[in-house]
PDB file of C-alpha atoms in Angstrom:
ATOM      1  CA  MET A   1     199.207 108.828  65.649  1.00  0.00           C
ATOM      2  CA  ASN A   2     197.191 112.030  66.163  1.00  0.00           C
ATOM      3  CA  ASP A   3     200.489 113.977  66.127  1.00  0.00           C
ATOM      4  CA  HIS A   4     201.293 112.388  62.772  1.00  0.00           C
ATOM      5  CA  PHE A   5     198.111 113.736  61.182  1.00  0.00           C
ATOM      6  CA  THR A   6     198.580 117.168  62.750  1.00  0.00           C
ATOM      7  CA  LYS A   7     202.036 117.411  61.172  1.00  0.00           C
ATOM      8  CA  ILE A   8     200.914 116.420  57.684  1.00  0.00           C
ATOM      9  CA  ALA A   9     197.508 118.113  57.515  1.00  0.00           C
ATOM     10  CA  LYS A  10     198.764 120.967  55.315  1.00  0.00           C
ATOM     11  CA  VAL A  11     200.352 118.677  52.721  1.00  0.00           C
ATOM     12  CA  TYR A  12     198.081 115.647  52.937  1.00  0.00           C
ATOM     13  CA  ARG A  13     196.079 116.394  49.803  1.00  0.00           C
ATOM     14  CA  ASP A  14     199.276 116.791  47.784  1.00  0.00           C
ATOM     15  CA  VAL A  15     201.024 113.599  48.874  1.00  0.00           C
ATOM     16  CA  ARG A  16     198.110 111.135  48.796  1.00  0.00           C
ATOM     17  CA  THR A  17     196.441 109.639  45.723  1.00  0.00           C
ATOM     18  CA  THR A  18     192.646 109.899  45.467  1.00  0.00           C
ATOM     19  CA  ASP A  19     190.756 107.246  43.490  1.00  0.00           C
ATOM     20  CA  GLU A  20     187.499 108.234  41.787  1.00  0.00           C
ATOM     21  CA  GLU A  21     186.292 104.784  40.756  1.00  0.00           C
ATOM     22  CA  PRO A  22     184.963 103.754  44.200  1.00  0.00           C
ATOM     23  CA  ILE A  23     182.915 106.958  44.362  1.00  0.00           C
ATOM     24  CA  ARG A  24     181.050 105.927  41.227  1.00  0.00           C
ATOM     25  CA  ARG A  25     180.369 102.529  42.796  1.00  0.00           C
ATOM     26  CA  ILE A  26     179.014 104.263  45.886  1.00  0.00           C
ATOM     27  CA  ARG A  27     176.709 106.429  43.779  1.00  0.00           C
ATOM     28  CA  ASN A  28     175.342 103.316  42.094  1.00  0.00           C
ATOM     29  CA  GLY A  29     175.085 101.441  45.385  1.00  0.00           C
ATOM     30  CA  LEU A  30     173.006 104.164  46.978  1.00  0.00           C
ATOM     31  CA  GLY A  31     170.580 104.140  44.054  1.00  0.00           C
ATOM     32  CA  ASP A  32     168.136 106.914  43.236  1.00  0.00           C
ATOM     33  CA  ARG A  33     167.277 109.006  46.291  1.00  0.00           C
ATOM     34  CA  ASP A  34     165.717 112.435  46.473  1.00  0.00           C
ATOM     35  CA  ALA A  35     168.312 113.311  49.119  1.00  0.00           C
ATOM     36  CA  THR A  36     171.085 111.504  50.967  1.00  0.00           C
ATOM     37  CA  LYS A  37     172.050 112.046  54.589  1.00  0.00           C
ATOM     38  CA  GLY A  38     175.510 110.654  55.141  1.00  0.00           C
ATOM     39  CA  MET A  39     178.486 110.491  57.435  1.00  0.00           C
ATOM     40  CA  GLU A  40     182.125 110.135  56.430  1.00  0.00           C
ATOM     41  CA  ILE A  41     184.293 108.790  59.225  1.00  0.00           C
ATOM     42  CA  GLY A  42     188.042 109.358  59.124  1.00  0.00           C
ATOM     43  CA  CYS A  43     187.505 112.069  56.517  1.00  0.00           C
ATOM     44  CA  GLY A  44     190.957 113.652  56.828  1.00  0.00           C
ATOM     45  CA  THR A  45     191.326 116.792  54.744  1.00  0.00           C
ATOM     46  CA  GLY A  46     188.355 115.937  52.525  1.00  0.00           C
ATOM     47  CA  ARG A  47     189.976 114.305  49.519  1.00  0.00           C
ATOM     48  CA  TYR A  48     187.067 111.915  49.111  1.00  0.00           C
ATOM     49  CA  THR A  49     184.531 114.258  50.689  1.00  0.00           C
ATOM     50  CA  PHE A  50     184.709 116.583  47.700  1.00  0.00           C
ATOM     51  CA  LEU A  51     184.160 113.674  45.300  1.00  0.00           C
ATOM     52  CA  LEU A  52     181.138 112.518  47.300  1.00  0.00           C
ATOM     53  CA  PHE A  53     179.562 115.949  46.898  1.00  0.00           C
ATOM     54  CA  GLN A  54     180.370 115.947  43.192  1.00  0.00           C
ATOM     55  CA  ASN A  55     178.732 112.572  42.587  1.00  0.00           C
ATOM     56  CA  ILE A  56     175.836 112.193  45.036  1.00  0.00           C
ATOM     57  CA  PRO A  57     172.884 114.552  44.426  1.00  0.00           C
ATOM     58  CA  ASN A  58     171.439 116.502  47.361  1.00  0.00           C
ATOM     59  CA  LEU A  59     173.998 115.154  49.803  1.00  0.00           C
ATOM     60  CA  THR A  60     174.152 116.377  53.384  1.00  0.00           C
ATOM     61  CA  LEU A  61     177.258 115.098  55.136  1.00  0.00           C
ATOM     62  CA  THR A  62     178.727 114.948  58.620  1.00  0.00           C
ATOM     63  CA  CYS A  63     182.518 114.785  58.353  1.00  0.00           C
ATOM     64  CA  VAL A  64     184.163 113.033  61.288  1.00  0.00           C
ATOM     65  CA  ASP A  65     187.832 112.922  62.168  1.00  0.00           C
ATOM     66  CA  VAL A  66     189.919 112.611  65.297  1.00  0.00           C
ATOM     67  CA  ASN A  67     192.269 115.421  64.243  1.00  0.00           C
ATOM     68  CA  SER A  68     191.243 119.086  64.336  1.00  0.00           C
ATOM     69  CA  GLY A  69     193.937 120.126  61.857  1.00  0.00           C
ATOM     70  CA  MET A  70     192.563 117.741  59.264  1.00  0.00           C
ATOM     71  CA  LEU A  71     189.029 119.037  59.796  1.00  0.00           C
ATOM     72  CA  ALA A  72     190.211 122.634  59.413  1.00  0.00           C
ATOM     73  CA  GLU A  73     191.778 121.777  56.054  1.00  0.00           C
ATOM     74  CA  LEU A  74     188.602 119.967  54.984  1.00  0.00           C
ATOM     75  CA  SER A  75     186.431 122.965  55.829  1.00  0.00           C
ATOM     76  CA  GLN A  76     188.712 125.307  53.924  1.00  0.00           C
ATOM     77  CA  ASN A  77     188.667 123.083  50.862  1.00  0.00           C
ATOM     78  CA  LEU A  78     184.888 122.604  50.816  1.00  0.00           C
ATOM     79  CA  ASN A  79     184.229 126.282  51.474  1.00  0.00           C
ATOM     80  CA  ASP A  80     186.585 127.235  48.635  1.00  0.00           C
ATOM     81  CA  HIS A  81     184.440 125.100  46.319  1.00  0.00           C
ATOM     82  CA  GLY A  82     181.183 126.632  47.520  1.00  0.00           C
ATOM     83  CA  ILE A  83     180.042 123.514  49.394  1.00  0.00           C
ATOM     84  CA  SER A  84     178.054 124.218  52.542  1.00  0.00           C
ATOM     85  CA  ASN A  85     175.847 121.141  53.139  1.00  0.00           C
ATOM     86  CA  TYR A  86     178.195 119.678  55.699  1.00  0.00           C
ATOM     87  CA  GLU A  87     179.231 119.827  59.318  1.00  0.00           C
ATOM     88  CA  THR A  88     182.425 118.658  60.985  1.00  0.00           C
ATOM     89  CA  LEU A  89     182.667 116.574  64.117  1.00  0.00           C
ATOM     90  CA  LEU A  90     185.819 115.939  66.142  1.00  0.00           C
ATOM     91  CA  SER A  91     185.485 112.400  67.445  1.00  0.00           C
ATOM     92  CA  ARG A  92     186.899 108.912  67.420  1.00  0.00           C
ATOM     93  CA  ALA A  93     184.839 106.467  65.401  1.00  0.00           C
ATOM     94  CA  GLU A  94     184.173 104.395  68.503  1.00  0.00           C
ATOM     95  CA  ASP A  95     182.890 107.376  70.520  1.00  0.00           C
ATOM     96  CA  LEU A  96     180.230 108.588  68.090  1.00  0.00           C
ATOM     97  CA  ARG A  97     176.694 108.993  69.397  1.00  0.00           C
ATOM     98  CA  LEU A  98     174.387 108.130  66.535  1.00  0.00           C
ATOM     99  CA  GLU A  99     170.633 108.022  66.277  1.00  0.00           C
ATOM    100  CA  ASP A 100     169.259 104.675  65.178  1.00  0.00           C
ATOM    101  CA  GLU A 101     168.233 104.460  61.501  1.00  0.00           C
ATOM    102  CA  SER A 102     169.162 108.090  60.830  1.00  0.00           C
ATOM    103  CA  LEU A 103     171.623 107.789  57.932  1.00  0.00           C
ATOM    104  CA  ASP A 104     171.354 106.779  54.289  1.00  0.00           C
ATOM    105  CA  GLY A 105     175.066 106.211  53.901  1.00  0.00           C
ATOM    106  CA  VAL A 106     178.223 105.830  55.961  1.00  0.00           C
ATOM    107  CA  PHE A 107     181.581 106.131  54.204  1.00  0.00           C
ATOM    108  CA  SER A 108     185.167 105.482  55.225  1.00  0.00           C
ATOM    109  CA  PHE A 109     188.193 105.707  52.939  1.00  0.00           C
ATOM    110  CA  ASN A 110     191.589 104.276  53.885  1.00  0.00           C
ATOM    111  CA  ALA A 111     190.908 104.898  57.564  1.00  0.00           C
ATOM    112  CA  VAL A 112     189.277 101.812  59.065  1.00  0.00           C
ATOM    113  CA  HIS A 113     192.627 100.361  60.183  1.00  0.00           C
ATOM    114  CA  HIS A 114     192.710 103.190  62.755  1.00  0.00           C
ATOM    115  CA  PHE A 115     189.369 102.083  64.271  1.00  0.00           C
ATOM    116  CA  ASP A 116     188.180  99.415  66.639  1.00  0.00           C
ATOM    117  CA  VAL A 117     186.522  97.758  63.669  1.00  0.00           C
ATOM    118  CA  ALA A 118     184.018  95.554  65.478  1.00  0.00           C
ATOM    119  CA  ARG A 119     182.671  98.471  67.539  1.00  0.00           C
ATOM    120  CA  PHE A 120     182.665 100.770  64.503  1.00  0.00           C
ATOM    121  CA  ILE A 121     180.633  98.381  62.328  1.00  0.00           C
ATOM    122  CA  ALA A 122     178.144  97.623  65.087  1.00  0.00           C
ATOM    123  CA  LYS A 123     177.646 101.330  65.833  1.00  0.00           C
ATOM    124  CA  VAL A 124     177.138 102.536  62.250  1.00  0.00           C
ATOM    125  CA  GLY A 125     175.074  99.437  61.487  1.00  0.00           C
ATOM    126  CA  ARG A 126     172.463 100.622  63.960  1.00  0.00           C
ATOM    127  CA  ALA A 127     172.628 104.132  62.493  1.00  0.00           C
ATOM    128  CA  ILE A 128     171.844 103.317  58.860  1.00  0.00           C
ATOM    129  CA  LYS A 129     168.267 103.121  57.625  1.00  0.00           C
ATOM    130  CA  GLU A 130     166.666  99.925  56.371  1.00  0.00           C
ATOM    131  CA  ASN A 131     167.782 100.728  52.823  1.00  0.00           C
ATOM    132  CA  GLY A 132     170.999 102.422  53.932  1.00  0.00           C
ATOM    133  CA  ARG A 133     174.520 101.371  53.027  1.00  0.00           C
ATOM    134  CA  ILE A 134     177.956 101.321  54.650  1.00  0.00           C
ATOM    135  CA  PHE A 135     180.973 101.617  52.329  1.00  0.00           C
ATOM    136  CA  ILE A 136     184.451 100.799  53.654  1.00  0.00           C
ATOM    137  CA  TYR A 137     187.342 101.404  51.247  1.00  0.00           C
ATOM    138  CA  THR A 138     190.629  99.941  52.443  1.00  0.00           C
ATOM    139  CA  ARG A 139     193.331  97.439  51.511  1.00  0.00           C
ATOM    140  CA  THR A 140     194.207  93.972  52.735  1.00  0.00           C
ATOM    141  CA  PRO A 141     197.638  92.837  53.965  1.00  0.00           C
ATOM    142  CA  ALA A 142     198.149  90.917  50.709  1.00  0.00           C
ATOM    143  CA  GLN A 143     197.327  93.999  48.641  1.00  0.00           C
ATOM    144  CA  ASN A 144     199.697  96.024  50.782  1.00  0.00           C
ATOM    145  CA  ALA A 145     202.440  93.453  50.210  1.00  0.00           C
ATOM    146  CA  ARG A 146     202.104  93.803  46.433  1.00  0.00           C
ATOM    147  CA  SER A 147     202.428  97.613  46.503  1.00  0.00           C
ATOM    148  CA  ILE A 148     205.658  99.371  45.660  1.00  0.00           C
ATOM    149  CA  TRP A 149     206.171  99.980  49.372  1.00  0.00           C
ATOM    150  CA  GLY A 150     205.516  96.382  50.348  1.00  0.00           C
ATOM    151  CA  ARG A 151     207.895  95.109  47.675  1.00  0.00           C
ATOM    152  CA  HIS A 152     210.701  97.646  47.991  1.00  0.00           C
ATOM    153  CA  PHE A 153     210.584  99.593  51.287  1.00  0.00           C
ATOM    154  CA  PRO A 154     212.445  97.863  54.148  1.00  0.00           C
ATOM    155  CA  ASP A 155     210.302  96.547  57.026  1.00  0.00           C
ATOM    156  CA  PHE A 156     207.147  98.165  55.627  1.00  0.00           C
ATOM    157  CA  LEU A 157     205.116  94.988  55.993  1.00  0.00           C
ATOM    158  CA  GLU A 158     206.453  94.295  59.473  1.00  0.00           C
ATOM    159  CA  MET A 159     205.562  97.840  60.570  1.00  0.00           C
ATOM    160  CA  GLU A 160     202.050  97.826  59.099  1.00  0.00           C
ATOM    161  CA  THR A 161     200.119  95.306  61.172  1.00  0.00           C
ATOM    162  CA  ARG A 162     196.765  97.130  61.379  1.00  0.00           C
ATOM    163  CA  LEU A 163     195.213  96.078  58.064  1.00  0.00           C
ATOM    164  CA  LEU A 164     192.490  93.433  58.202  1.00  0.00           C
ATOM    165  CA  GLU A 165     192.228  90.232  56.223  1.00  0.00           C
ATOM    166  CA  SER A 166     188.986  89.974  54.250  1.00  0.00           C
ATOM    167  CA  ALA A 167     187.894  87.031  56.370  1.00  0.00           C
ATOM    168  CA  ASP A 168     188.226  89.103  59.545  1.00  0.00           C
ATOM    169  CA  MET A 169     186.252  91.994  58.071  1.00  0.00           C
ATOM    170  CA  GLU A 170     183.523  89.624  56.928  1.00  0.00           C
ATOM    171  CA  ARG A 171     183.386  88.068  60.394  1.00  0.00           C
ATOM    172  CA  TYR A 172     182.889  91.474  62.025  1.00  0.00           C
ATOM    173  CA  ILE A 173     180.054  92.196  59.599  1.00  0.00           C
ATOM    174  CA  GLU A 174     178.401  88.832  60.261  1.00  0.00           C
ATOM    175  CA  GLU A 175     178.649  89.340  64.039  1.00  0.00           C
ATOM    176  CA  ALA A 176     176.896  92.725  63.883  1.00  0.00           C
ATOM    177  CA  ASP A 177     173.123  92.687  64.308  1.00  0.00           C
ATOM    178  CA  ASP A 178     171.034  92.931  61.128  1.00  0.00           C
ATOM    179  CA  LEU A 179     173.932  93.513  58.743  1.00  0.00           C
ATOM    180  CA  HIS A 180     175.163  91.564  55.757  1.00  0.00           C
ATOM    181  CA  LEU A 181     177.937  91.941  53.215  1.00  0.00           C
ATOM    182  CA  MET A 182     176.427  92.923  49.884  1.00  0.00           C
ATOM    183  CA  ALA A 183     179.683  93.160  47.917  1.00  0.00           C
ATOM    184  CA  ALA A 184     183.435  93.114  48.354  1.00  0.00           C
ATOM    185  CA  GLU A 185     184.846  94.706  45.213  1.00  0.00           C
ATOM    186  CA  ARG A 186     188.539  94.742  44.463  1.00  0.00           C
ATOM    187  CA  PHE A 187     190.228  97.592  42.602  1.00  0.00           C
ATOM    188  CA  CYS A 188     193.562  97.676  40.794  1.00  0.00           C
ATOM    189  CA  TYR A 189     195.221 100.877  39.598  1.00  0.00           C
ATOM    190  CA  SER A 190     198.229 101.448  37.388  1.00  0.00           C
ATOM    191  CA  ARG A 191     200.521 104.015  38.982  1.00  0.00           C
ATOM    192  CA  SER A 192     203.633 105.825  37.836  1.00  0.00           C
ATOM    193  CA  SER A 193     205.945 108.290  39.518  1.00  0.00           C
ATOM    194  CA  ASP A 194     209.552 109.392  39.694  1.00  0.00           C
ATOM    195  CA  LEU A 195     211.945 108.526  42.484  1.00  0.00           C
ATOM    196  CA  ASN A 196     212.064 112.043  43.907  1.00  0.00           C
ATOM    197  CA  ARG A 197     208.307 112.181  44.390  1.00  0.00           C
ATOM    198  CA  LEU A 198     208.288 108.757  46.031  1.00  0.00           C
ATOM    199  CA  LEU A 199     211.001 109.876  48.450  1.00  0.00           C
ATOM    200  CA  GLY A 200     209.048 113.059  49.140  1.00  0.00           C
ATOM    201  CA  GLN A 201     205.950 111.027  49.971  1.00  0.00           C
ATOM    202  CA  VAL A 202     207.932 108.993  52.486  1.00  0.00           C
ATOM    203  CA  ARG A 203     209.437 112.040  54.166  1.00  0.00           C
ATOM    204  CA  ASN A 204     205.990 113.629  54.371  1.00  0.00           C
ATOM    205  CA  ARG A 205     204.654 110.365  55.873  1.00  0.00           C
ATOM    206  CA  HIS A 206     201.919 110.077  53.262  1.00  0.00           C
ATOM    207  CA  TYR A 207     201.153 106.668  54.769  1.00  0.00           C
ATOM    208  CA  SER A 208     200.880 106.696  58.545  1.00  0.00           C
ATOM    209  CA  THR A 209     203.006 103.526  58.438  1.00  0.00           C
ATOM    210  CA  PHE A 210     206.078 105.709  57.944  1.00  0.00           C
ATOM    211  CA  SER A 211     205.400 107.489  61.231  1.00  0.00           C
ATOM    212  CA  LEU A 212     205.974 104.162  62.994  1.00  0.00           C
ATOM    213  CA  TYR A 213     209.694 104.322  62.136  1.00  0.00           C
ATOM    214  CA  GLY A 214     212.125 106.246  64.304  1.00  0.00           C
ATOM    215  CA  GLU A 215     213.959 109.074  62.531  1.00  0.00           C
ATOM    216  CA  LYS A 216     217.232 107.169  62.109  1.00  0.00           C
ATOM    217  CA  ALA A 217     215.469 103.977  61.101  1.00  0.00           C
ATOM    218  CA  LEU A 218     213.397 105.849  58.513  1.00  0.00           C
ATOM    219  CA  GLU A 219     216.434 107.519  56.954  1.00  0.00           C
ATOM    220  CA  ALA A 220     218.252 104.184  56.750  1.00  0.00           C
ATOM    221  CA  ALA A 221     215.173 102.593  55.185  1.00  0.00           C
ATOM    222  CA  ILE A 222     214.927 105.436  52.659  1.00  0.00           C
ATOM    223  CA  GLU A 223     218.479 104.777  51.503  1.00  0.00           C
ATOM    224  CA  THR A 224     217.784 101.069  51.105  1.00  0.00           C
ATOM    225  CA  PHE A 225     214.557 101.874  49.281  1.00  0.00           C
ATOM    226  CA  ARG A 226     216.498 104.130  46.905  1.00  0.00           C
ATOM    227  CA  GLU A 227     218.932 101.285  46.224  1.00  0.00           C
ATOM    228  CA  ASN A 228     216.121  98.782  45.681  1.00  0.00           C
ATOM    229  CA  ILE A 229     214.307 101.043  43.230  1.00  0.00           C
ATOM    230  CA  SER A 230     217.520 101.859  41.354  1.00  0.00           C
ATOM    231  CA  ARG A 231     218.234  98.136  41.042  1.00  0.00           C
ATOM    232  CA  ASP A 232     214.762  97.138  39.835  1.00  0.00           C
ATOM    233  CA  PHE A 233     213.795 100.044  37.547  1.00  0.00           C
ATOM    234  CA  ASN A 234     215.782 101.310  34.586  1.00  0.00           C
ATOM    235  CA  ASP A 235     214.209 104.769  34.365  1.00  0.00           C
ATOM    236  CA  LEU A 236     213.970 106.494  37.749  1.00  0.00           C
ATOM    237  CA  ARG A 237     211.878 109.238  36.181  1.00  0.00           C
ATOM    238  CA  HIS A 238     209.169 106.759  35.219  1.00  0.00           C
ATOM    239  CA  ILE A 239     208.602 104.070  37.848  1.00  0.00           C
ATOM    240  CA  GLU A 240     205.500 101.950  37.290  1.00  0.00           C
ATOM    241  CA  TRP A 241     203.578  99.648  39.634  1.00  0.00           C
ATOM    242  CA  GLN A 242     200.045  98.680  40.613  1.00  0.00           C
ATOM    243  CA  ASP A 243     198.123  99.583  43.747  1.00  0.00           C
ATOM    244  CA  GLU A 244     195.187  97.516  44.967  1.00  0.00           C
ATOM    245  CA  ASN A 245     192.239  98.236  47.248  1.00  0.00           C
ATOM    246  CA  ILE A 246     188.996  96.613  48.324  1.00  0.00           C
ATOM    247  CA  MET A 247     185.616  98.179  49.093  1.00  0.00           C
ATOM    248  CA  TYR A 248     183.062  96.481  51.310  1.00  0.00           C
ATOM    249  CA  GLN A 249     179.423  97.415  50.754  1.00  0.00           C
ATOM    250  CA  ILE A 250     177.291  96.536  53.760  1.00  0.00           C
ATOM    251  CA  GLY A 251     173.503  96.665  54.098  1.00  0.00           C
ATOM    252  CA  LYS A 252     170.751  95.804  56.541  1.00  0.00           C
ATOM    253  CA  THR A 253     169.404  92.305  56.631  1.00  0.00           C
ATOM    254  CA  ARG A 254     165.796  92.375  55.570  1.00  0.00           C
ATOM    255  CA  PRO A 255     163.271  90.548  57.815  1.00  0.00           C
TER     256      PRO A 255
END
């Protein structure tokens, strides 16, 4: 999977969609703070990192990813925008060494399915302060099934087995010491695209799910996907669907 992200690092920002609404929820969830010390885990090329800096005053951020190519792209993007209150860290989520009660916020966007989730939650749970927050933005298997890929791309649901049910995520939170689920907010977005862009996203593996196909299997699936879309949509220049996500907000249990 690391090879997948190395290959797409240069185009990742162009082929993925970035949602601003959860960032506003994070800003509200953190409340009024003179300064915020945070960590974004699975930051990729910084699509959401930039929005965090735009929306959270006096933010200092450690940006963590397992892929050096992604971190290089993130640094270039933030530097180009004059952002310097950050550092990058090459590490797996499970291998992080974190000081207890050292962070105001921990953020992860569309990455938690790559982690050992139980170990990740327990580790960052110890790292957040008493009034700190953990925000995990992801999607459930059911949400994935209702996407344009789940409905129209062959074997997409069978290939993507890493997403967690809400009940499993809630269980991991409950099993971690001194943590509780404060909110699980669902998001729904209206999307539109043309067929050529959708095919380009697949070939650029904009979802890591597509890297799980062999080359021949992917090309065969692309052709079937093209047929399915042509059958179900009248205007291939204007294909509409809805994407769904969920964001878990986690806090410390007060004594």
